[in-house]
Every structure is written in C-alpha cells, then in structure tokens.
mmCIF file of C-alpha atoms and ligand atoms in Angstrom:
data_model
loop_
_atom_site.group_PDB
_atom_site.id
_atom_site.type_symbol
_atom_site.label_atom_id
_atom_site.label_comp_id
_atom_site.label_asym_id
_atom_site.label_seq_id
_atom_site.Cartn_x
_atom_site.Cartn_y
_atom_site.Cartn_z
ATOM 1 C CA MET A 1283 34.937 22.163 -24.173
ATOM 2 C CA ILE A 1284 33.450 25.593 -23.419
ATOM 3 C CA ILE A 1285 29.775 25.723 -22.427
ATOM 4 C CA PHE A 1286 27.421 28.553 -23.349
ATOM 5 C CA GLY A 1287 23.872 28.968 -22.034
ATOM 6 C CA GLY A 1288 21.093 30.531 -24.061
ATOM 7 C CA SER A 1289 18.955 33.069 -22.198
ATOM 8 C CA ALA A 1290 16.606 30.260 -21.057
ATOM 9 C CA GLY A 1291 19.503 27.898 -20.331
ATOM 10 C CA GLU A 1292 21.807 29.985 -18.174
ATOM 11 C CA THR A 1293 21.187 28.118 -14.913
ATOM 12 C CA LEU A 1294 21.482 24.745 -16.639
ATOM 13 C CA ALA A 1295 24.745 25.853 -18.255
ATOM 14 C CA VAL A 1296 26.139 26.912 -14.851
ATOM 15 C CA ARG A 1297 25.078 23.597 -13.278
ATOM 16 C CA THR A 1298 26.586 21.615 -16.173
ATOM 17 C CA SER A 1299 29.800 23.610 -15.977
ATOM 18 C CA LEU A 1300 30.032 22.916 -12.233
ATOM 19 C CA LEU A 1301 29.475 19.181 -12.768
ATOM 20 C CA THR A 1302 31.957 18.830 -15.639
ATOM 21 C CA GLY A 1303 34.558 21.435 -14.749
ATOM 22 C CA MET A 1304 34.095 22.851 -18.262
ATOM 23 C CA LYS A 1305 34.553 26.577 -18.674
ATOM 24 C CA LEU A 1306 31.419 28.723 -18.933
ATOM 25 C CA GLY A 1307 31.504 31.053 -21.940
ATOM 26 C CA LYS A 1308 30.251 34.640 -21.782
ATOM 27 C CA VAL A 1309 27.613 36.053 -24.095
ATOM 28 C CA LYS A 1310 26.387 39.629 -24.011
ATOM 29 C CA ARG A 1311 22.706 40.005 -24.878
ATOM 30 C CA GLN A 1312 20.660 43.138 -25.457
ATOM 31 C CA SER A 1313 17.513 44.217 -27.255
ATOM 32 C CA PHE A 1314 17.432 46.990 -29.830
ATOM 33 C CA PRO A 1315 14.764 49.651 -29.231
ATOM 34 C CA ASP A 1316 12.596 48.046 -31.931
ATOM 35 C CA GLY A 1317 12.603 44.672 -30.141
ATOM 36 C CA GLU A 1318 15.217 42.957 -32.324
ATOM 37 C CA GLN A 1319 17.835 40.927 -30.468
ATOM 38 C CA TYR A 1320 21.556 41.691 -30.268
ATOM 39 C CA LEU A 1321 24.229 39.384 -28.903
ATOM 40 C CA LYS A 1322 28.001 39.045 -28.831
ATOM 41 C CA ILE A 1323 30.221 36.081 -27.882
ATOM 42 C CA GLU A 1324 32.746 37.453 -25.411
ATOM 43 C CA GLU A 1325 35.121 34.506 -25.354
ATOM 44 C CA ASP A 1326 38.006 33.289 -27.488
ATOM 45 C CA ILE A 1327 36.729 29.957 -28.846
ATOM 46 C CA LYS A 1328 39.028 29.593 -31.869
ATOM 47 C CA GLY A 1329 39.870 25.908 -32.375
ATOM 48 C CA GLN A 1330 37.851 24.835 -29.309
ATOM 49 C CA ASP A 1331 34.894 22.493 -28.946
ATOM 50 C CA VAL A 1332 31.867 24.453 -27.772
ATOM 51 C CA ALA A 1333 28.452 23.406 -26.477
ATOM 52 C CA LEU A 1334 25.361 25.593 -26.377
ATOM 53 C CA ILE A 1335 22.588 24.683 -23.905
ATOM 54 C CA HIS A 1336 19.452 26.244 -25.255
ATOM 55 C CA PRO A 1337 15.963 25.152 -24.103
ATOM 56 C CA LEU A 1338 13.092 26.426 -26.260
ATOM 57 C CA GLY A 1339 10.363 26.657 -23.630
ATOM 58 C CA GLY A 1340 8.118 29.526 -22.663
ATOM 59 C CA ARG A 1341 8.814 31.948 -25.533
ATOM 60 C CA PRO A 1342 9.773 29.506 -28.303
ATOM 61 C CA ASP A 1343 9.707 31.864 -31.257
ATOM 62 C CA GLN A 1344 12.003 34.419 -29.657
ATOM 63 C CA LEU A 1345 14.307 31.652 -28.439
ATOM 64 C CA ILE A 1346 14.566 30.084 -31.905
ATOM 65 C CA MET A 1347 15.722 33.468 -33.268
ATOM 66 C CA GLU A 1348 18.179 33.826 -30.386
ATOM 67 C CA TYR A 1349 19.474 30.325 -31.181
ATOM 68 C CA LEU A 1350 20.063 31.206 -34.853
ATOM 69 C CA LEU A 1351 21.903 34.417 -33.914
ATOM 70 C CA THR A 1352 24.011 32.590 -31.295
ATOM 71 C CA ILE A 1353 25.087 29.804 -33.665
ATOM 72 C CA ASP A 1354 25.978 32.352 -36.347
ATOM 73 C CA ALA A 1355 28.064 34.299 -33.829
ATOM 74 C CA LEU A 1356 29.757 31.121 -32.512
ATOM 75 C CA LYS A 1357 30.594 29.949 -36.047
ATOM 76 C CA SER A 1358 32.148 33.283 -36.950
ATOM 77 C CA ALA A 1359 34.595 32.827 -34.046
ATOM 78 C CA SER A 1360 36.047 29.644 -35.676
ATOM 79 C CA PRO A 1361 35.446 26.921 -33.049
ATOM 80 C CA LYS A 1362 36.560 23.331 -33.736
ATOM 81 C CA SER A 1363 33.013 22.011 -33.286
ATOM 82 C CA ILE A 1364 29.586 23.124 -32.081
ATOM 83 C CA SER A 1365 27.343 20.771 -30.115
ATOM 84 C CA VAL A 1366 23.953 21.957 -28.993
ATOM 85 C CA VAL A 1367 21.711 20.688 -26.238
ATOM 86 C CA VAL A 1368 18.040 21.593 -26.685
ATOM 87 C CA PRO A 1369 16.565 20.173 -23.463
ATOM 88 C CA TYR A 1370 13.020 21.158 -24.455
ATOM 89 C CA LEU A 1371 12.413 21.068 -28.198
ATOM 90 C CA ALA A 1372 9.406 23.254 -28.914
ATOM 91 C CA TYR A 1373 7.038 22.423 -31.782
ATOM 92 C CA ALA A 1374 7.826 18.674 -31.598
ATOM 93 C CA ARG A 1375 4.168 17.826 -30.985
ATOM 94 C CA GLN A 1376 3.121 19.174 -34.414
ATOM 95 C CA ASP A 1377 4.839 16.182 -36.000
ATOM 96 C CA ALA A 1378 2.285 15.611 -38.775
ATOM 97 C CA ARG A 1379 -0.078 17.601 -40.965
ATOM 98 C CA PHE A 1380 -3.236 16.701 -39.070
ATOM 99 C CA HIS A 1381 -5.370 18.838 -41.408
ATOM 100 C CA PRO A 1382 -4.721 20.162 -44.926
ATOM 101 C CA GLY A 1383 -2.977 23.518 -44.898
ATOM 102 C CA GLU A 1384 -0.992 22.939 -41.692
ATOM 103 C CA PRO A 1385 2.809 23.232 -41.452
ATOM 104 C CA LEU A 1386 5.052 20.319 -40.483
ATOM 105 C CA SER A 1387 6.409 22.261 -37.522
ATOM 106 C CA PHE A 1388 8.680 19.613 -35.970
ATOM 107 C CA HIS A 1389 10.540 19.025 -39.250
ATOM 108 C CA LEU A 1390 10.792 22.752 -39.973
ATOM 109 C CA VAL A 1391 12.226 23.604 -36.554
ATOM 110 C CA ALA A 1392 14.702 20.698 -36.858
ATOM 111 C CA LYS A 1393 15.779 22.044 -40.269
ATOM 112 C CA LEU A 1394 16.310 25.532 -38.815
ATOM 113 C CA LEU A 1395 18.360 24.248 -35.857
ATOM 114 C CA GLU A 1396 20.532 22.014 -38.047
ATOM 115 C CA GLY A 1397 20.774 24.485 -40.913
ATOM 116 C CA ALA A 1398 22.342 27.098 -38.644
ATOM 117 C CA GLY A 1399 25.512 24.989 -38.963
ATOM 118 C CA ILE A 1400 26.051 22.724 -35.965
ATOM 119 C CA ASP A 1401 27.902 19.429 -35.640
ATOM 120 C CA ARG A 1402 25.606 17.498 -33.330
ATOM 121 C CA ILE A 1403 22.456 17.918 -31.269
ATOM 122 C CA PHE A 1404 21.130 16.438 -28.040
ATOM 123 C CA THR A 1405 17.515 16.678 -26.875
ATOM 124 C CA ILE A 1406 15.901 15.308 -23.714
ATOM 125 C CA ASP A 1407 12.741 13.178 -23.816
ATOM 126 C CA VAL A 1408 11.637 14.857 -27.001
ATOM 127 C CA HIS A 1409 8.055 14.099 -28.002
ATOM 128 C CA LEU A 1410 8.561 11.206 -30.416
ATOM 129 C CA GLN A 1411 5.144 9.965 -31.458
ATOM 130 C CA ARG A 1412 4.500 9.871 -35.178
ATOM 131 C CA VAL A 1413 8.219 10.546 -35.844
ATOM 132 C CA PRO A 1414 9.836 7.411 -34.381
ATOM 133 C CA SER A 1415 13.420 8.680 -34.194
ATOM 134 C CA LEU A 1416 15.404 11.923 -34.356
ATOM 135 C CA LYS A 1417 17.185 10.409 -37.370
ATOM 136 C CA GLU A 1418 14.025 11.144 -39.378
ATOM 137 C CA VAL A 1419 14.343 14.895 -38.847
ATOM 138 C CA PHE A 1420 18.098 15.517 -38.441
ATOM 139 C CA LYS A 1421 20.928 14.542 -40.824
ATOM 140 C CA ILE A 1422 23.655 15.350 -38.277
ATOM 141 C CA PRO A 1423 24.243 13.060 -35.245
ATOM 142 C CA ALA A 1424 21.207 13.571 -32.995
ATOM 143 C CA THR A 1425 20.723 11.935 -29.598
ATOM 144 C CA ASN A 1426 17.604 11.858 -27.467
ATOM 145 C CA LEU A 1427 18.635 11.676 -23.800
ATOM 146 C CA THR A 1428 16.293 10.839 -20.947
ATOM 147 C CA ALA A 1429 15.670 12.366 -17.533
ATOM 148 C CA VAL A 1430 13.109 9.727 -16.527
ATOM 149 C CA PRO A 1431 15.380 7.647 -14.227
ATOM 150 C CA TYR A 1432 16.160 10.816 -12.229
ATOM 151 C CA ILE A 1433 12.450 11.718 -11.974
ATOM 152 C CA ALA A 1434 11.483 8.194 -10.868
ATOM 153 C CA GLU A 1435 14.294 8.104 -8.319
ATOM 154 C CA TYR A 1436 13.208 11.501 -6.918
ATOM 155 C CA ILE A 1437 9.541 10.500 -6.539
ATOM 156 C CA ASN A 1438 10.512 7.202 -4.934
ATOM 157 C CA ARG A 1439 12.917 8.852 -2.486
ATOM 158 C CA ILE A 1440 10.788 11.872 -1.517
ATOM 159 C CA TYR A 1441 7.282 10.339 -1.417
ATOM 160 C CA GLN A 1442 8.172 6.714 -0.652
ATOM 161 C CA PRO A 1443 5.105 5.317 -2.465
ATOM 162 C CA LYS A 1444 3.639 2.061 -1.120
ATOM 163 C CA ASN A 1445 3.692 -0.908 -3.507
ATOM 164 C CA PRO A 1446 4.014 1.495 -6.457
ATOM 165 C CA ILE A 1447 2.931 0.947 -10.036
ATOM 166 C CA VAL A 1448 4.030 3.255 -12.854
ATOM 167 C CA VAL A 1449 1.260 4.341 -15.221
ATOM 168 C CA GLY A 1450 1.651 5.835 -18.702
ATOM 169 C CA PRO A 1451 -1.433 7.824 -19.722
ATOM 170 C CA ASP A 1452 -1.194 7.018 -23.449
ATOM 171 C CA ASP A 1453 0.548 4.739 -25.945
ATOM 172 C CA GLU A 1454 3.591 6.920 -26.575
ATOM 173 C CA SER A 1455 4.235 7.257 -22.836
ATOM 174 C CA GLU A 1456 5.133 3.551 -22.676
ATOM 175 C CA GLN A 1457 8.761 4.456 -23.520
ATOM 176 C CA TRP A 1458 8.978 6.575 -20.325
ATOM 177 C CA ALA A 1459 6.786 4.383 -18.075
ATOM 178 C CA LYS A 1460 9.006 1.389 -18.849
ATOM 179 C CA VAL A 1461 12.192 3.278 -17.870
ATOM 180 C CA ALA A 1462 10.643 4.653 -14.652
ATOM 181 C CA ALA A 1463 9.367 1.215 -13.631
ATOM 182 C CA ALA A 1464 12.783 -0.363 -14.236
ATOM 183 C CA LYS A 1465 14.456 2.342 -12.153
ATOM 184 C CA ILE A 1466 12.271 1.722 -9.101
ATOM 185 C CA LYS A 1467 12.005 -2.018 -9.782
ATOM 186 C CA THR A 1468 8.276 -2.351 -10.257
ATOM 187 C CA ASP A 1469 5.734 -2.971 -13.021
ATOM 188 C CA TYR A 1470 3.901 -0.534 -15.276
ATOM 189 C CA ALA A 1471 0.620 -0.158 -17.112
ATOM 190 C CA VAL A 1472 -0.235 1.924 -20.170
ATOM 191 C CA LEU A 1473 -3.617 3.566 -20.731
ATOM 192 C CA SER A 1474 -5.235 4.709 -23.960
ATOM 193 C CA LYS A 1475 -5.887 8.384 -24.770
ATOM 194 C CA THR A 1476 -8.059 10.045 -27.381
ATOM 195 C CA ARG A 1477 -7.395 13.730 -28.009
ATOM 196 C CA PHE A 1478 -10.326 15.852 -29.198
ATOM 197 C CA SER A 1479 -8.602 19.258 -29.047
ATOM 198 C CA SER A 1480 -5.610 20.909 -27.355
ATOM 199 C CA THR A 1481 -7.633 21.084 -24.127
ATOM 200 C CA GLU A 1482 -9.861 18.012 -24.356
ATOM 201 C CA VAL A 1483 -8.749 14.407 -23.929
ATOM 202 C CA LYS A 1484 -10.313 11.160 -22.760
ATOM 203 C CA VAL A 1485 -8.231 8.447 -21.093
ATOM 204 C CA LYS A 1486 -9.476 4.858 -20.885
ATOM 205 C CA VAL A 1487 -8.219 1.430 -19.925
ATOM 206 C CA LYS A 1488 -7.119 -0.335 -23.121
ATOM 207 C CA GLY A 1489 -9.737 -2.655 -24.586
ATOM 208 C CA GLY A 1490 -9.513 -6.130 -23.045
ATOM 209 C CA GLU A 1491 -6.922 -5.066 -20.447
ATOM 210 C CA SER A 1492 -7.089 -4.174 -16.761
ATOM 211 C CA VAL A 1493 -4.768 -1.992 -14.685
ATOM 212 C CA ASN A 1494 -3.352 -3.610 -11.599
ATOM 213 C CA VAL A 1495 -3.589 -0.525 -9.351
ATOM 214 C CA LYS A 1496 -5.950 -1.658 -6.575
ATOM 215 C CA GLY A 1497 -4.586 -0.648 -3.161
ATOM 216 C CA ARG A 1498 -1.310 0.557 -4.724
ATOM 217 C CA ASP A 1499 0.237 4.016 -5.097
ATOM 218 C CA ALA A 1500 0.306 5.095 -8.753
ATOM 219 C CA ILE A 1501 3.091 7.116 -10.325
ATOM 220 C CA ILE A 1502 1.879 8.630 -13.598
ATOM 221 C CA ILE A 1503 4.759 9.418 -15.967
ATOM 222 C CA ASP A 1504 4.591 11.535 -19.131
ATOM 223 C CA ASP A 1505 6.985 13.628 -21.204
ATOM 224 C CA ILE A 1506 5.049 16.903 -21.076
ATOM 225 C CA ILE A 1507 2.398 18.380 -18.816
ATOM 226 C CA SER A 1508 0.774 21.232 -20.684
ATOM 227 C CA THR A 1509 -2.840 21.881 -19.614
ATOM 228 C CA GLY A 1510 -2.722 18.981 -17.144
ATOM 229 C CA ASN A 1511 -5.841 17.422 -18.654
ATOM 230 C CA THR A 1512 -4.060 14.181 -19.665
ATOM 231 C CA ILE A 1513 -2.776 13.733 -16.117
ATOM 232 C CA VAL A 1514 -6.113 14.544 -14.462
ATOM 233 C CA GLU A 1515 -7.957 12.128 -16.777
ATOM 234 C CA ALA A 1516 -5.415 9.374 -16.057
ATOM 235 C CA ALA A 1517 -5.458 10.112 -12.309
ATOM 236 C CA ASN A 1518 -9.251 9.967 -12.114
ATOM 237 C CA LEU A 1519 -9.231 6.684 -13.976
ATOM 238 C CA VAL A 1520 -6.641 4.964 -11.773
ATOM 239 C CA ARG A 1521 -8.406 6.268 -8.663
ATOM 240 C CA LYS A 1522 -11.656 4.724 -9.950
ATOM 241 C CA GLU A 1523 -9.731 1.474 -10.461
ATOM 242 C CA GLY A 1524 -8.718 1.496 -6.784
ATOM 243 C CA ALA A 1525 -5.333 3.271 -6.619
ATOM 244 C CA ARG A 1526 -4.369 4.707 -3.208
ATOM 245 C CA LYS A 1527 -2.189 7.804 -3.588
ATOM 246 C CA ILE A 1528 -1.274 9.331 -6.939
ATOM 247 C CA TYR A 1529 2.044 10.979 -7.802
ATOM 248 C CA VAL A 1530 3.005 12.498 -11.140
ATOM 249 C CA GLY A 1531 6.327 12.958 -12.886
ATOM 250 C CA CYS A 1532 7.148 14.603 -16.197
ATOM 251 C CA THR A 1533 10.278 15.830 -17.935
ATOM 252 C CA HIS A 1534 8.877 19.095 -19.318
ATOM 253 C CA PRO A 1535 6.520 20.966 -16.941
ATOM 254 C CA VAL A 1536 5.121 23.372 -19.527
ATOM 255 C CA LEU A 1537 2.141 24.060 -17.219
ATOM 256 C CA SER A 1538 -0.121 26.129 -19.445
ATOM 257 C CA LEU A 1539 -3.471 27.603 -18.373
ATOM 258 C CA ASN A 1540 -4.199 26.489 -14.781
ATOM 259 C CA ALA A 1541 -2.497 23.098 -14.978
ATOM 260 C CA LEU A 1542 -1.008 23.091 -11.493
ATOM 261 C CA PRO A 1543 -4.160 24.038 -9.488
ATOM 262 C CA LEU A 1544 -6.141 21.681 -11.718
ATOM 263 C CA MET A 1545 -3.911 18.730 -10.808
ATOM 264 C CA TYR A 1546 -3.722 19.536 -7.089
ATOM 265 C CA SER A 1547 -7.497 20.076 -6.880
ATOM 266 C CA ASN A 1548 -7.917 16.583 -8.337
ATOM 267 C CA HIS A 1549 -6.195 15.049 -5.321
ATOM 268 C CA ILE A 1550 -2.818 14.376 -6.849
ATOM 269 C CA GLU A 1551 -0.339 14.186 -3.965
ATOM 270 C CA GLY A 1552 2.780 15.397 -5.701
ATOM 271 C CA VAL A 1553 3.825 16.653 -9.152
ATOM 272 C CA VAL A 1554 7.471 16.656 -10.158
ATOM 273 C CA GLY A 1555 9.157 18.056 -13.283
ATOM 274 C CA THR A 1556 12.659 19.005 -14.390
ATOM 275 C CA ASP A 1557 14.458 22.216 -15.288
ATOM 276 C CA THR A 1558 14.248 21.646 -19.053
ATOM 277 C CA PHE A 1559 11.333 24.053 -18.653
ATOM 278 C CA ALA A 1560 12.136 25.925 -15.453
ATOM 279 C CA GLY A 1561 9.155 26.589 -13.192
ATOM 280 C CA PRO A 1562 7.498 25.925 -9.836
ATOM 281 C CA ILE A 1563 7.792 22.117 -9.961
ATOM 282 C CA SER A 1564 11.277 21.851 -11.513
ATOM 283 C CA PHE A 1565 12.584 19.815 -8.575
ATOM 284 C CA VAL A 1566 14.858 17.598 -10.662
ATOM 285 C CA SER A 1567 17.783 19.004 -12.660
ATOM 286 C CA VAL A 1568 18.787 17.561 -16.009
ATOM 287 C CA ALA A 1569 22.317 18.947 -15.597
ATOM 288 C CA PRO A 1570 23.733 15.459 -14.753
ATOM 289 C CA VAL A 1571 22.101 14.063 -17.926
ATOM 290 C CA ILE A 1572 23.679 16.831 -20.036
ATOM 291 C CA ALA A 1573 27.029 16.556 -18.255
ATOM 292 C CA GLU A 1574 27.196 12.829 -18.941
ATOM 293 C CA ALA A 1575 26.325 13.299 -22.626
ATOM 294 C CA LEU A 1576 28.906 16.053 -23.156
ATOM 295 C CA THR A 1577 31.688 14.136 -21.438
ATOM 296 C CA SER A 1578 30.859 10.727 -22.944
ATOM 297 C CA LYS A 1579 33.471 9.324 -25.298
ATOM 298 C CA LYS A 1580 30.730 7.551 -27.307
ATOM 299 C CA LYS A 1581 29.997 9.256 -30.627
HETATM 300 C C1 R5P B 1454 1.225 14.325 -25.855
HETATM 301 O O1 R5P B 1454 0.525 13.372 -26.112
HETATM 302 C C2 R5P B 1454 2.120 14.388 -24.669
HETATM 303 O O2 R5P B 1454 2.779 13.181 -24.470
HETATM 304 C C3 R5P B 1454 1.385 14.794 -23.404
HETATM 305 O O3 R5P B 1454 0.563 13.749 -22.982
HETATM 306 C C4 R5P B 1454 0.579 16.025 -23.640
HETATM 307 O O4 R5P B 1454 1.384 17.018 -24.242
HETATM 308 C C5 R5P B 1454 -0.015 16.545 -22.379
HETATM 309 O O5 R5P B 1454 -0.824 17.633 -22.690
HETATM 310 P P1 R5P B 1454 -1.927 18.146 -21.660
HETATM 311 O O6 R5P B 1454 -1.243 18.354 -20.336
HETATM 312 O O7 R5P B 1454 -2.408 19.447 -22.263
HETATM 313 O O8 R5P B 1454 -3.001 17.122 -21.598
#
C-alpha cells in the first residue's frame, strides 16, 4: 500500500509510513493566482492499493475541495483500491436539521467524500450522536476507530492521577468514558448537558444520580473540545462534588476562541488531545491507530 497525506495530514502520513513501512506517495500542491487549488500525484500507483490520510480540521471547506481534487487525481492514475482515513470529520456535529431551513451537513459531507469514488473510509472518534453509526451515512465500508485508549494511557502515565474516576460530560460521551475507564481499570460517571447555543452549555448531575468523585482525581473525556465550555462546566461541577485534581482528554482539540486559557484558568491541571487536529495540546499521535487499521486483515 502507498500512503498519501493531504495538506493537513502530512505529518500523520509520515508517522504512519514509518510505523507500517508503507511507501509515502508524493503530491505536488500549488495555488493558482485566483486562489483555486492545483495538485498532481507524482507517483506511479497503477494497480496498487493506496491510502489517503486527510483530516478536515481548521480550514474544512478548503480541505474538502482538496480532498475531492486528490481523489479524482488518484483515480485517474488507475490504482487497485483507494482507502481514505479522515481522522477529524468536519461537519459531523450538524447531524440533524435542528431548525427548518438548515442543511443536513454531516450527510452531505459524507456523500461528497464517498461520491468522489473511494473504496472504504476510516474516521476516528467521529461525533456520533443523533446518527448512531457510520453505516447510516456511508454505503461503502466505513469504520470508526478510536484513540481513547491511547489518551487514557497517556494521562495515566504522565499525571499519575490518584484514585481516578473517568467522567463523561454528556450522554454521548459515555462511549468514550467507558473505553477510557476500562483502559486504566477504574469506574466512570456520565453527566447531563443542555446546549443553549454554540457557546453556552449547562452541565448537571443526572436526575436521581450522584457522581462518586469525592477525594478522587477526575479525568474528563470527550470527543471534541471546541470552545472549552463543556469541559469547564463539567470541571466546575465535579470540583463542587469534591473532586481533587482534574485532567482532561479529548481526541479532537479544535480549540476555538480562547478554549485553552479558559480551561487552564479554571484550574484544570492538564489537557491532552491528539494530532487528528494538530495544535498545542496534540501530545498523543493517532498514527498507531491508523497503522493498525491499514494493516489489519479484517475487512
Ligand atoms: C458535542 O456535544 C461534543 O461531544 C462536545 O462536547 C462539544 O463539541 C464540545 O464543544 P465546546 O467545547 O464548545 O463546549
């Protein structure tokens, strides 16, 4: 298999190539004077399996166009198969028409990615909330991988939390909290979140439940940290309930607005993310997760 990295996935492609021994393919990329993108596959891929690693974080619209151009160029060079890894799948949170007149962005982006003509797709900890499975939005084989065991292992090894409990800030985070807790062999609790707007949320203990955090270090786990408000709300709540130190892990550190200073000024001891969305807290690499998926014999 030959691995190609999109412009936001170059480092991940290099890391994956180093882990798997797979050849790294060359792509030339330029911009036309009017801002349109140009690219050229500079590799003979005829009859070969190829994989494109293409996160969609940071400048999603430009990266979606780059993706479409790259797949078209790859297809024209007659490979045997094209697998794509989209470590961060942008637009997945608009997974319903919340108000009349809105687009169904998740489904549309999935259609665009698949429609470009690929054989299979992998994502990592994609935001599955109202869409329960990737099978609902893709017709081709689609696999959602997870980086959560690596994040939990990193937090446990670096911070050595005392008598830790994993906390999910909202219902959908239970899928990640459960995996993190199993990895570090402890229990987990899930809180309840109400979202009022993209910047306003309220996190509460679920009706009739309590969170067993008193005197323990809490590790809050979520898929995405965008504004940081979900994490700060959850952190303030577990602190009020008696937690000692608070650590945070997420797969996709989107970090919009002033998320990082906001979290650190709310006495969170450590925040850890991965390189699906490369940035200042991308301490964990998902390259081993991708390498394992691309080399797995399971179909
Ligand atoms: C959505 O519910 C996600 O799982 C995250 O909880 C959310 O994207 C975090 O957003 P923010 O950091 O802006 O609160």
